[in-house]
Short mmCIF file of C-alpha atoms in Angstrom, two decimals:
data_model
loop_
_atom_site.label_atom_id
_atom_site.label_comp_id
_atom_site.label_asym_id
_atom_site.label_seq_id
_atom_site.Cartn_x
_atom_site.Cartn_y
_atom_site.Cartn_z
CA UNK A 1 -4.32 -7.63 -18.29
CA UNK A 2 -5.23 -9.19 -15.24
CA UNK A 3 -3.57 -9.57 -11.95
CA UNK A 4 -2.60 -12.99 -12.94
CA UNK A 5 -0.62 -11.39 -15.76
CA UNK A 6 1.44 -9.35 -13.42
CA UNK A 7 4.71 -10.93 -12.78
CA UNK A 8 6.85 -10.13 -9.65
CA UNK A 9 10.60 -10.31 -10.37
CA UNK A 10 13.36 -10.17 -7.87
CA UNK A 11 16.72 -9.58 -8.69
CA UNK A 12 19.83 -10.54 -6.48
CA UNK A 13 17.75 -11.09 -3.63
CA UNK A 14 19.79 -11.45 -0.23
CA UNK A 15 17.14 -12.43 2.93
CA UNK A 16 15.04 -15.42 2.46
CA UNK A 17 12.87 -13.80 5.15
CA UNK A 18 12.39 -11.21 2.82
CA UNK A 19 11.34 -13.57 -0.42
CA UNK A 20 8.90 -15.68 2.07
CA UNK A 21 7.40 -12.29 2.86
CA UNK A 22 7.20 -11.44 -0.74
CA UNK A 23 5.25 -14.49 -1.64
CA UNK A 24 2.97 -13.81 1.04
CA UNK A 25 2.42 -9.79 0.09
CA UNK A 26 1.96 -11.26 -3.57
CA UNK A 27 -0.60 -13.90 -2.36
CA UNK A 28 -2.85 -11.62 -0.10
CA UNK A 29 -3.31 -9.53 -3.27
CA UNK A 30 -4.31 -12.34 -6.02
CA UNK A 31 -0.52 -12.49 -7.50
CA UNK A 32 0.91 -15.62 -8.06
CA UNK A 33 3.81 -15.37 -10.56
CA UNK A 34 7.10 -14.99 -9.20
CA UNK A 35 10.53 -15.18 -10.78
CA UNK A 36 14.04 -14.53 -8.90
CA UNK A 37 17.41 -13.87 -10.42
CA UNK A 38 20.45 -14.81 -9.00
CA UNK A 39 20.22 -14.47 -5.54
CA UNK A 40 23.28 -12.57 -3.60
CA UNK A 41 23.03 -15.14 -0.62
CA UNK A 42 21.81 -19.01 -1.00
CA UNK A 43 17.77 -19.18 -0.15
CA UNK A 44 16.79 -21.18 2.83
CA UNK A 45 13.87 -23.00 2.26
CA UNK A 46 13.06 -22.90 6.03
CA UNK A 47 13.02 -19.29 6.46
CA UNK A 48 11.07 -18.52 3.14
CA UNK A 49 8.08 -20.92 4.18
CA UNK A 50 8.27 -19.22 8.00
CA UNK A 51 7.49 -16.05 6.15
CA UNK A 52 5.38 -16.99 3.36
CA UNK A 53 2.82 -18.62 5.65
CA UNK A 54 -0.09 -20.01 3.52
CA UNK A 55 1.69 -18.71 0.33
CA UNK A 56 4.22 -21.57 0.17
CA UNK A 57 2.88 -22.36 -3.06
CA UNK A 58 3.77 -19.11 -4.64
CA UNK A 59 7.57 -19.80 -3.62
CA UNK A 60 7.01 -23.47 -4.88
CA UNK A 61 5.82 -22.12 -8.06
CA UNK A 62 8.83 -19.67 -8.44
CA UNK A 63 10.84 -19.60 -11.34
CA UNK A 64 14.53 -19.11 -11.41
CA UNK A 65 16.94 -17.22 -13.89
CA UNK A 66 20.39 -16.46 -14.35
CA UNK A 67 20.09 -13.06 -15.33
CA UNK A 68 16.99 -10.63 -15.56
CA UNK A 69 17.59 -10.80 -19.26
CA UNK A 70 16.23 -14.64 -19.88
CA UNK A 71 14.07 -13.41 -16.97
CA UNK A 72 12.00 -11.04 -18.58
CA UNK A 73 12.69 -12.46 -22.46
CA UNK A 74 8.95 -13.59 -22.97
CA UNK A 75 7.29 -10.45 -21.34
CA UNK A 76 5.98 -7.48 -23.64
CA UNK A 77 6.72 -4.76 -20.88
CA UNK A 78 9.18 -4.77 -18.04
CA UNK A 79 8.63 -1.91 -15.26
CA UNK A 80 11.87 -1.41 -13.12
CA UNK A 81 11.26 -0.25 -9.44
CA UNK A 82 13.86 2.41 -8.23
CA UNK A 83 13.70 5.18 -6.26
CA UNK A 84 16.79 6.87 -7.05
CA UNK A 85 16.71 9.16 -10.25
CA UNK A 86 20.09 10.01 -12.19
CA UNK A 87 21.86 10.34 -15.60
CA UNK A 88 21.32 6.55 -16.55
CA UNK A 89 18.03 6.28 -14.91
CA UNK A 90 14.80 6.58 -16.93
CA UNK A 91 12.85 10.27 -16.86
CA UNK A 92 9.64 8.82 -16.94
CA UNK A 93 8.91 7.14 -13.69
CA UNK A 94 5.33 5.85 -12.82
CA UNK A 95 3.64 5.93 -9.14
CA UNK A 96 2.20 2.53 -8.71
CA UNK A 97 -1.57 3.97 -9.26
CA UNK A 98 -0.26 5.18 -12.84
CA UNK A 99 1.33 1.51 -13.14
CA UNK A 100 -1.62 -0.23 -12.25
CA UNK A 101 -3.77 1.93 -14.97
CA UNK A 102 -1.25 1.44 -17.15
CA UNK A 103 -1.36 -2.39 -16.95
CA UNK A 104 -4.97 -2.77 -16.98
CA UNK A 105 -5.73 -1.10 -20.36
CA UNK A 106 -3.29 -3.51 -21.86
CA UNK A 107 -2.32 -7.15 -22.83
CA UNK A 108 -0.24 -9.28 -20.54
CA UNK A 109 2.07 -10.50 -19.25
CA UNK A 110 4.31 -7.92 -17.54
CA UNK A 111 7.07 -8.12 -15.33
CA UNK A 112 7.32 -5.73 -12.25
CA UNK A 113 11.26 -6.01 -11.25
CA UNK A 114 12.61 -5.23 -7.82
CA UNK A 115 16.15 -5.11 -7.01
CA UNK A 116 18.54 -5.89 -4.14
CA UNK A 117 17.47 -5.34 -0.56
CA UNK A 118 20.96 -3.04 -0.22
CA UNK A 119 21.67 -1.49 -3.49
CA UNK A 120 18.13 -1.55 -5.39
CA UNK A 121 18.46 -2.03 -9.13
CA UNK A 122 21.61 -1.34 -10.85
CA UNK A 123 21.87 0.26 -14.11
CA UNK A 124 22.29 -2.36 -16.16
CA UNK A 125 19.19 -3.90 -14.86
CA UNK A 126 17.69 -0.63 -15.09
CA UNK A 127 18.22 -0.62 -18.99
CA UNK A 128 16.58 -3.98 -19.51
CA UNK A 129 13.35 -2.13 -18.05
CA UNK A 130 11.05 -0.45 -20.39
CA UNK A 131 9.78 1.99 -17.86
CA UNK A 132 10.55 2.85 -14.08
CA UNK A 133 8.07 3.24 -11.46
CA UNK A 134 8.89 4.54 -7.62
CA UNK A 135 6.90 4.61 -4.43
CA UNK A 136 6.42 8.25 -3.37
CA UNK A 137 7.83 8.41 0.55
CA UNK A 138 8.82 10.65 3.07
CA UNK A 139 12.44 12.02 2.27
CA UNK A 140 13.35 11.58 6.38
CA UNK A 141 13.77 7.79 5.39
CA UNK A 142 13.05 7.12 1.96
CA UNK A 143 14.44 3.16 2.05
CA UNK A 144 11.72 0.61 2.13
CA UNK A 145 11.83 -2.85 2.84
CA UNK A 146 11.90 -5.12 -0.33
CA UNK A 147 8.60 -6.96 0.70
CA UNK A 148 7.07 -4.00 2.37
CA UNK A 149 7.53 -1.93 -1.49
CA UNK A 150 6.15 -5.35 -3.07
CA UNK A 151 3.12 -5.25 -0.66
CA UNK A 152 2.56 -1.55 -1.57
CA UNK A 153 2.52 -2.20 -5.63
CA UNK A 154 0.13 -5.63 -5.03
CA UNK A 155 -2.28 -3.64 -2.89
CA UNK A 156 -2.58 -0.78 -5.37
CA UNK A 157 -2.57 -3.39 -8.40
CA UNK A 158 -4.90 -5.69 -6.38
CA UNK A 159 -7.59 -2.28 -5.82
CA UNK A 160 -7.15 -1.18 -9.34
CA UNK A 161 -8.05 -4.02 -11.12
CA UNK A 162 -10.79 -5.52 -8.46
CA UNK A 163 -12.71 -2.16 -8.81
CA UNK A 164 -12.53 -1.66 -12.38
CA UNK A 165 -14.40 -3.38 -14.81
CA UNK A 166 -12.09 -5.44 -17.17
CA UNK A 167 -12.44 -4.06 -20.51
CA UNK A 168 -13.35 -6.28 -23.74
CA UNK A 169 -9.23 -6.10 -25.06
CA UNK A 170 -9.73 -7.26 -28.59
CA UNK A 171 -7.64 -10.30 -28.83
CA UNK A 172 -5.77 -8.89 -31.89
CA UNK A 173 -3.57 -7.21 -29.66
CA UNK A 174 -0.74 -9.38 -29.05
CA UNK A 175 2.19 -7.46 -27.99
CA UNK A 176 5.64 -9.02 -28.97
CA UNK A 177 7.94 -10.24 -26.61
CA UNK A 178 11.68 -8.52 -25.39
CA UNK A 179 13.59 -10.86 -27.29
CA UNK A 180 11.29 -9.83 -30.48
CA UNK A 181 11.76 -6.14 -29.64
CA UNK A 182 15.60 -6.81 -29.09
CA UNK A 183 15.76 -8.11 -32.65
CA UNK A 184 13.27 -5.66 -34.14
CA UNK A 185 16.15 -3.24 -32.28
CA UNK A 186 19.11 -4.47 -33.67
CA UNK A 187 17.67 -4.56 -37.34
CA UNK A 188 16.98 -1.33 -37.19
CA UNK A 189 20.19 0.30 -35.62
CA UNK A 190 21.84 -2.56 -38.23
CA UNK A 191 20.43 -0.80 -41.26
CA UNK A 192 21.65 2.59 -39.79
CA UNK A 193 25.24 1.58 -39.23
CA UNK A 194 25.45 0.24 -42.58
CA UNK A 195 24.74 3.83 -43.55
CA UNK A 196 27.15 5.16 -41.29
CA UNK A 197 24.69 6.66 -39.21
CA UNK A 198 26.72 6.04 -35.85
CA UNK A 199 29.66 8.68 -36.76
CA UNK A 200 30.14 9.18 -32.78
CA UNK A 201 29.05 6.65 -29.77
CA UNK A 202 25.67 6.85 -29.17
CA UNK A 203 23.94 3.31 -30.86
CA UNK A 204 23.44 2.12 -27.26
CA UNK A 205 21.53 4.94 -25.93
CA UNK A 206 19.33 4.75 -29.26
CA UNK A 207 18.65 1.01 -29.09
CA UNK A 208 17.34 1.79 -25.65
CA UNK A 209 15.25 4.45 -26.72
CA UNK A 210 13.63 2.41 -29.61
CA UNK A 211 13.29 -0.72 -27.41
CA UNK A 212 11.32 0.93 -24.33
CA UNK A 213 9.36 3.05 -27.21
CA UNK A 214 8.15 -0.37 -28.61
CA UNK A 215 7.45 -2.12 -25.47
CA UNK A 216 5.30 1.49 -24.15
CA UNK A 217 3.65 1.05 -27.52
CA UNK A 218 3.09 -2.81 -27.24
CA UNK A 219 3.86 -3.35 -30.99
CA UNK A 220 2.59 -6.34 -32.47
CA UNK A 221 4.30 -9.01 -34.68
CA UNK A 222 2.85 -6.98 -37.76
CA UNK A 223 4.05 -3.97 -36.68
CA UNK A 224 7.40 -5.39 -36.02
CA UNK A 225 7.74 -6.78 -39.73
CA UNK A 226 6.48 -3.44 -41.00
CA UNK A 227 9.18 -1.40 -39.32
CA UNK A 228 11.68 -3.96 -40.02
CA UNK A 229 10.93 -3.41 -43.67
CA UNK A 230 11.09 0.12 -43.48
CA UNK A 231 14.72 -0.20 -42.08
CA UNK A 232 15.75 -2.94 -44.62
CA UNK A 233 14.52 -1.08 -47.42
CA UNK A 234 16.00 2.20 -46.53
CA UNK A 235 19.61 0.63 -46.06
CA UNK A 236 19.54 -1.09 -49.06
CA UNK A 237 18.39 2.37 -50.75
CA UNK A 238 20.99 3.93 -49.36
CA UNK A 239 23.31 1.29 -50.63
CA UNK A 240 22.11 1.81 -54.32
CA UNK A 241 22.91 5.16 -54.02
CA UNK A 242 26.46 4.91 -52.90
CA UNK A 243 28.09 7.18 -50.72
CA UNK A 244 24.65 9.73 -50.88
CA UNK A 245 23.72 9.03 -47.82
CA UNK A 246 26.85 7.96 -45.59
CA UNK A 247 27.53 11.57 -44.96
CA UNK A 248 24.55 11.50 -42.43
CA UNK A 249 25.38 10.92 -38.76
CA UNK A 250 23.38 11.16 -35.67
CA UNK B 1 -5.36 16.96 10.33
CA UNK B 2 -1.97 16.17 9.37
CA UNK B 3 0.13 12.73 9.00
CA UNK B 4 1.64 13.37 12.49
CA UNK B 5 -1.75 13.25 13.69
CA UNK B 6 -2.15 10.14 13.31
CA UNK B 7 -1.14 7.59 16.06
CA UNK B 8 -0.51 3.84 15.08
CA UNK B 9 -1.55 1.69 18.61
CA UNK B 10 -0.26 -1.98 18.39
CA UNK B 11 -2.31 -4.27 20.32
CA UNK B 12 -0.77 -7.25 22.03
CA UNK B 13 2.20 -7.63 19.72
CA UNK B 14 3.91 -10.62 19.79
CA UNK B 15 6.95 -10.35 17.19
CA UNK B 16 9.92 -7.82 17.91
CA UNK B 17 10.51 -8.07 14.20
CA UNK B 18 6.89 -6.74 13.64
CA UNK B 19 7.75 -3.99 15.79
CA UNK B 20 10.51 -2.83 14.32
CA UNK B 21 8.95 -3.27 10.44
CA UNK B 22 6.41 -1.29 11.63
CA UNK B 23 8.45 1.66 12.44
CA UNK B 24 10.12 1.64 9.36
CA UNK B 25 6.58 1.60 7.42
CA UNK B 26 5.80 4.49 9.58
CA UNK B 27 8.59 6.49 8.96
CA UNK B 28 9.12 6.04 5.39
CA UNK B 29 5.87 7.46 4.80
CA UNK B 30 6.27 10.06 7.51
CA UNK B 31 4.69 9.25 10.56
CA UNK B 32 6.49 8.44 13.73
CA UNK B 33 3.87 8.29 16.87
CA UNK B 34 3.72 4.93 17.98
CA UNK B 35 1.76 3.32 21.05
CA UNK B 36 2.07 -0.26 22.27
CA UNK B 37 -0.59 -2.13 24.56
CA UNK B 38 0.44 -5.01 26.49
CA UNK B 39 2.86 -6.97 24.23
CA UNK B 40 2.25 -10.37 24.68
CA UNK B 41 5.77 -11.74 24.55
CA UNK B 42 8.80 -9.78 25.89
CA UNK B 43 10.00 -6.96 23.12
CA UNK B 44 13.86 -7.65 22.13
CA UNK B 45 15.49 -4.44 21.59
CA UNK B 46 18.18 -5.88 19.22
CA UNK B 47 15.67 -7.49 17.01
CA UNK B 48 13.61 -4.32 16.98
CA UNK B 49 16.72 -1.87 15.68
CA UNK B 50 17.51 -4.32 13.27
CA UNK B 51 14.08 -4.52 10.96
CA UNK B 52 13.88 -0.74 12.15
CA UNK B 53 16.69 0.60 10.16
CA UNK B 54 17.11 3.99 10.41
CA UNK B 55 13.73 4.19 12.19
CA UNK B 56 14.96 3.55 15.65
CA UNK B 57 13.62 7.13 16.54
CA UNK B 58 10.30 5.83 16.23
CA UNK B 59 10.68 3.08 18.98
CA UNK B 60 12.87 4.93 20.76
CA UNK B 61 10.04 7.71 21.11
CA UNK B 62 6.93 5.09 21.57
CA UNK B 63 4.98 5.10 24.42
CA UNK B 64 3.78 2.02 26.31
CA UNK B 65 0.34 1.11 27.96
CA UNK B 66 -0.97 -1.82 29.84
CA UNK B 67 -4.56 -1.68 28.26
CA UNK B 68 -5.89 0.13 24.65
CA UNK B 69 -8.50 1.97 26.93
CA UNK B 70 -5.10 4.01 28.30
CA UNK B 71 -3.91 4.18 24.88
CA UNK B 72 -6.58 6.20 22.78
CA UNK B 73 -8.18 7.78 26.09
CA UNK B 74 -6.68 11.42 24.55
CA UNK B 75 -7.92 10.68 20.94
CA UNK B 76 -11.11 12.00 19.43
CA UNK B 77 -11.32 9.22 17.09
CA UNK B 78 -9.99 5.73 17.31
CA UNK B 79 -10.29 3.43 14.11
CA UNK B 80 -9.74 -0.25 14.56
CA UNK B 81 -8.33 -2.40 11.80
CA UNK B 82 -10.06 -5.63 11.31
CA UNK B 83 -10.55 -8.22 8.70
CA UNK B 84 -13.52 -10.10 10.25
CA UNK B 85 -16.93 -9.04 10.02
CA UNK B 86 -19.34 -10.33 12.53
CA UNK B 87 -22.04 -9.75 14.77
CA UNK B 88 -20.12 -7.93 17.39
CA UNK B 89 -18.20 -5.92 14.78
CA UNK B 90 -18.96 -2.54 13.48
CA UNK B 91 -21.34 -2.68 10.68
CA UNK B 92 -19.27 0.39 8.87
CA UNK B 93 -15.84 -0.69 7.66
CA UNK B 94 -14.22 1.78 5.76
CA UNK B 95 -10.88 1.06 3.19
CA UNK B 96 -7.80 2.50 3.72
CA UNK B 97 -8.67 5.12 1.15
CA UNK B 98 -11.50 6.08 2.90
CA UNK B 99 -9.92 6.52 6.57
CA UNK B 100 -7.30 8.75 4.71
CA UNK B 101 -9.96 10.99 3.39
CA UNK B 102 -11.98 10.88 6.73
CA UNK B 103 -9.07 11.82 8.46
CA UNK B 104 -7.66 14.38 6.19
CA UNK B 105 -11.02 16.65 6.83
CA UNK B 106 -11.11 16.79 10.59
CA UNK B 107 -8.93 17.61 13.39
CA UNK B 108 -6.46 15.32 14.97
CA UNK B 109 -5.27 13.20 16.75
CA UNK B 110 -6.40 10.07 15.18
CA UNK B 111 -5.42 6.17 16.48
CA UNK B 112 -5.35 3.87 14.13
CA UNK B 113 -5.30 0.38 15.74
CA UNK B 114 -3.81 -2.85 15.27
CA UNK B 115 -4.27 -6.48 17.03
CA UNK B 116 -1.99 -9.30 17.57
CA UNK B 117 -0.48 -11.04 14.53
CA UNK B 118 -2.50 -14.05 15.22
CA UNK B 119 -5.84 -12.97 16.46
CA UNK B 120 -5.95 -9.50 15.18
CA UNK B 121 -7.99 -6.99 17.42
CA UNK B 122 -10.58 -9.46 19.82
CA UNK B 123 -14.21 -8.00 20.41
CA UNK B 124 -13.34 -6.01 23.37
CA UNK B 125 -10.48 -4.10 21.44
CA UNK B 126 -13.02 -3.32 18.96
CA UNK B 127 -15.84 -2.11 21.11
CA UNK B 128 -12.98 0.48 22.29
CA UNK B 129 -12.86 1.92 18.63
CA UNK B 130 -14.92 4.42 16.84
CA UNK B 131 -14.98 3.44 13.29
CA UNK B 132 -13.50 0.00 11.75
CA UNK B 133 -11.29 -0.54 8.39
CA UNK B 134 -10.40 -3.49 6.52
CA UNK B 135 -7.66 -3.46 3.80
CA UNK B 136 -9.41 -5.19 0.62
CA UNK B 137 -7.51 -8.40 -0.37
CA UNK B 138 -7.83 -11.68 -2.39
CA UNK B 139 -10.08 -14.19 -0.28
CA UNK B 140 -7.57 -17.16 -1.12
CA UNK B 141 -5.39 -15.80 1.65
CA UNK B 142 -6.60 -12.92 3.14
CA UNK B 143 -4.54 -12.59 6.59
CA UNK B 144 -1.78 -9.86 5.68
CA UNK B 145 1.70 -9.67 7.86
CA UNK B 146 0.92 -6.76 10.75
CA UNK B 147 4.15 -4.85 9.62
CA UNK B 148 2.65 -4.89 6.08
CA UNK B 149 -0.99 -3.94 6.83
CA UNK B 150 0.63 -1.27 8.51
CA UNK B 151 2.60 -0.31 5.55
CA UNK B 152 -0.78 -0.10 3.32
CA UNK B 153 -2.15 2.19 5.44
CA UNK B 154 0.60 4.56 6.15
CA UNK B 155 1.34 4.51 2.51
CA UNK B 156 -2.21 5.49 1.64
CA UNK B 157 -2.38 7.98 3.81
CA UNK B 158 1.20 9.40 3.03
CA UNK B 159 -0.40 9.48 -0.90
CA UNK B 160 -3.87 11.34 0.36
CA UNK B 161 -2.07 13.96 2.79
CA UNK B 162 0.75 15.26 0.19
CA UNK B 163 -1.55 15.09 -2.72
CA UNK B 164 -3.96 17.55 -1.07
CA UNK B 165 -3.75 20.64 0.00
CA UNK B 166 -4.53 20.86 3.63
CA UNK B 167 -7.33 22.76 4.34
CA UNK B 168 -7.79 25.85 6.76
CA UNK B 169 -9.53 24.10 9.30
CA UNK B 170 -11.25 26.77 11.56
CA UNK B 171 -9.23 26.28 15.01
CA UNK B 172 -12.66 26.34 16.99
CA UNK B 173 -13.38 22.63 16.26
CA UNK B 174 -11.65 20.66 18.75
CA UNK B 175 -13.37 17.55 19.47
CA UNK B 176 -13.38 16.23 22.73
CA UNK B 177 -11.37 12.93 23.62
CA UNK B 178 -12.48 9.53 24.17
CA UNK B 179 -12.28 10.08 28.06
CA UNK B 180 -14.53 13.01 27.77
CA UNK B 181 -16.79 11.57 25.25
CA UNK B 182 -17.18 8.05 27.69
CA UNK B 183 -18.23 10.82 31.00
CA UNK B 184 -20.81 11.94 28.61
CA UNK B 185 -22.08 8.45 27.67
CA UNK B 186 -22.37 7.71 31.31
CA UNK B 187 -24.15 10.71 31.83
CA UNK B 188 -26.70 10.32 29.43
CA UNK B 189 -27.14 6.51 30.29
CA UNK B 190 -27.22 7.25 34.00
CA UNK B 191 -30.13 9.76 33.25
CA UNK B 192 -31.85 7.34 30.85
CA UNK B 193 -31.19 4.61 33.81
CA UNK B 194 -32.70 6.72 36.64
CA UNK B 195 -36.17 6.92 34.60
CA UNK B 196 -36.41 3.31 34.09
CA UNK B 197 -35.31 3.42 30.37
CA UNK B 198 -33.22 -0.18 30.66
CA UNK B 199 -35.93 -2.52 31.73
CA UNK B 200 -34.00 -5.37 29.43
CA UNK B 201 -30.27 -5.56 29.03
CA UNK B 202 -28.81 -3.05 26.06
CA UNK B 203 -27.13 -0.34 28.03
CA UNK B 204 -24.05 -1.58 26.98
CA UNK B 205 -25.23 -1.57 23.40
CA UNK B 206 -26.31 2.00 23.43
CA UNK B 207 -23.52 2.99 25.09
CA UNK B 208 -21.36 1.73 22.26
CA UNK B 209 -23.99 3.52 19.73
CA UNK B 210 -23.39 6.96 21.36
CA UNK B 211 -19.78 6.86 21.91
CA UNK B 212 -19.25 5.95 18.09
CA UNK B 213 -21.59 8.59 17.01
CA UNK B 214 -20.04 11.50 18.88
CA UNK B 215 -16.67 10.35 18.17
CA UNK B 216 -17.42 10.10 14.40
CA UNK B 217 -19.13 13.72 14.64
CA UNK B 218 -16.21 14.65 16.34
CA UNK B 219 -18.16 16.64 19.24
CA UNK B 220 -16.84 19.67 20.86
CA UNK B 221 -16.82 20.49 24.45
CA UNK B 222 -20.11 22.76 24.21
CA UNK B 223 -21.76 20.12 22.52
CA UNK B 224 -20.59 17.90 25.29
CA UNK B 225 -21.91 19.99 27.75
CA UNK B 226 -25.01 21.01 26.20
CA UNK B 227 -26.08 17.42 25.44
CA UNK B 228 -25.24 16.62 29.36
CA UNK B 229 -27.64 19.38 30.20
CA UNK B 230 -30.09 17.97 28.18
CA UNK B 231 -30.39 14.59 29.49
CA UNK B 232 -29.72 15.81 33.20
CA UNK B 233 -32.86 18.05 32.95
CA UNK B 234 -34.75 15.39 31.32
CA UNK B 235 -34.08 12.67 34.72
CA UNK B 236 -34.71 15.53 36.59
CA UNK B 237 -38.21 16.49 34.85
CA UNK B 238 -39.12 12.87 34.93
CA UNK B 239 -38.23 12.66 38.67
CA UNK B 240 -40.34 15.45 39.67
CA UNK B 241 -43.46 13.59 37.22
CA UNK B 242 -43.25 10.57 39.29
CA UNK B 243 -43.68 7.38 37.72
CA UNK B 244 -44.97 8.68 34.65
CA UNK B 245 -42.16 8.46 32.51
CA UNK B 246 -40.57 5.05 34.44
CA UNK B 247 -42.97 3.18 32.05
CA UNK B 248 -40.97 3.71 28.93
CA UNK B 249 -38.63 1.25 28.07
CA UNK B 250 -36.30 0.83 25.16
#
């Protein structure tokens, strides 16, 4: 993908100054696609423009969404930035350099998601991301200002994308969107549910696993159809065989 | 050197918020030595602390100077950050990654100098730097916010220094300070002047050339004495030989 394929998504931003500084940090490095999800406080035009300086166009063209899910629906790949690690967090967390390398080698677009200034991304927001990324910091004071975190990512992305020759990505690799991945995952887990797969809880975790796996792999529509076919056929066969398969559980 | 050997110098900062954000950008990445030269407007404690958040200690320990020359007098190496290139600018300009690599492999301390928010470093300030460095940017809007520029350098330095094993630098390499380099350069050019070297103008440029060369090489006191000896002897010999040498010019 190219730099312009990377969409910066701000979840619940609270400070207008930060939003303006993000616009500047993006444009300084050749990015321009900004999406804003449910600001925590009203965004004040004047404060945004004062900090955006000559990046007012990034703000004017920003898209606004009520939920993160809607903001990333059309993105094949969603990367969540977080410094915290925990039970509900992704295990795999890339550095900014790894994000740049990963994005560079696949088709776009990709969403790079940043959380609220105080809280970062919450568990539900992270669950909507296919990959996690963190900025290596000094542990004495690990909390970066939002726009400075965006600046580090945009700098690293700009450096990587402008110093590497864009490979001729064959036009046949067109990863499907989050929406389509979600449909595929539902088809799979519905099929599994129909044969009594989920005796205990666990469907949620499995759906997230499949979703992230497919997004990271950048599966195409053809592959999506193929997978749907497999699981539909599987559940039909199970049905024909009566109760034989329903004994199995996760 | 180590991360703590890198001193961030702000020349004529005008915005208190930026100074606070610089403190945070430093501490997030394990730096703590800040020097402030002749603020353009009075710095407002409250605004600085609001943006520094948990990096108030960096601000408390900051050192204040009336001139850049005084601020870097004890530094063997002074690196000026600038995006402009021109006649009076240094020809060699390193990227942040090159700065990190160069600093890592030599003894500290080193000063990393940032200019005023509007104007950047002026020609006189750049002349006091031994090396220039620039942040690669998108040309559509190349002007970075001050604290965001500091953030990029501190991030790149932190990444480099924490991901490379510190080499065992022999304790014998102790580069002399800017003050001592200046004394050496004066000795050299005084010697050359005494034999009529500067028929036309050009002493200023030559002094700068020597100063940057010696700083980049990190010359030791022994080498300084040795060089001073050479030029003193040279001028004495020239004196004894009468007017023979005074015909030569630059």
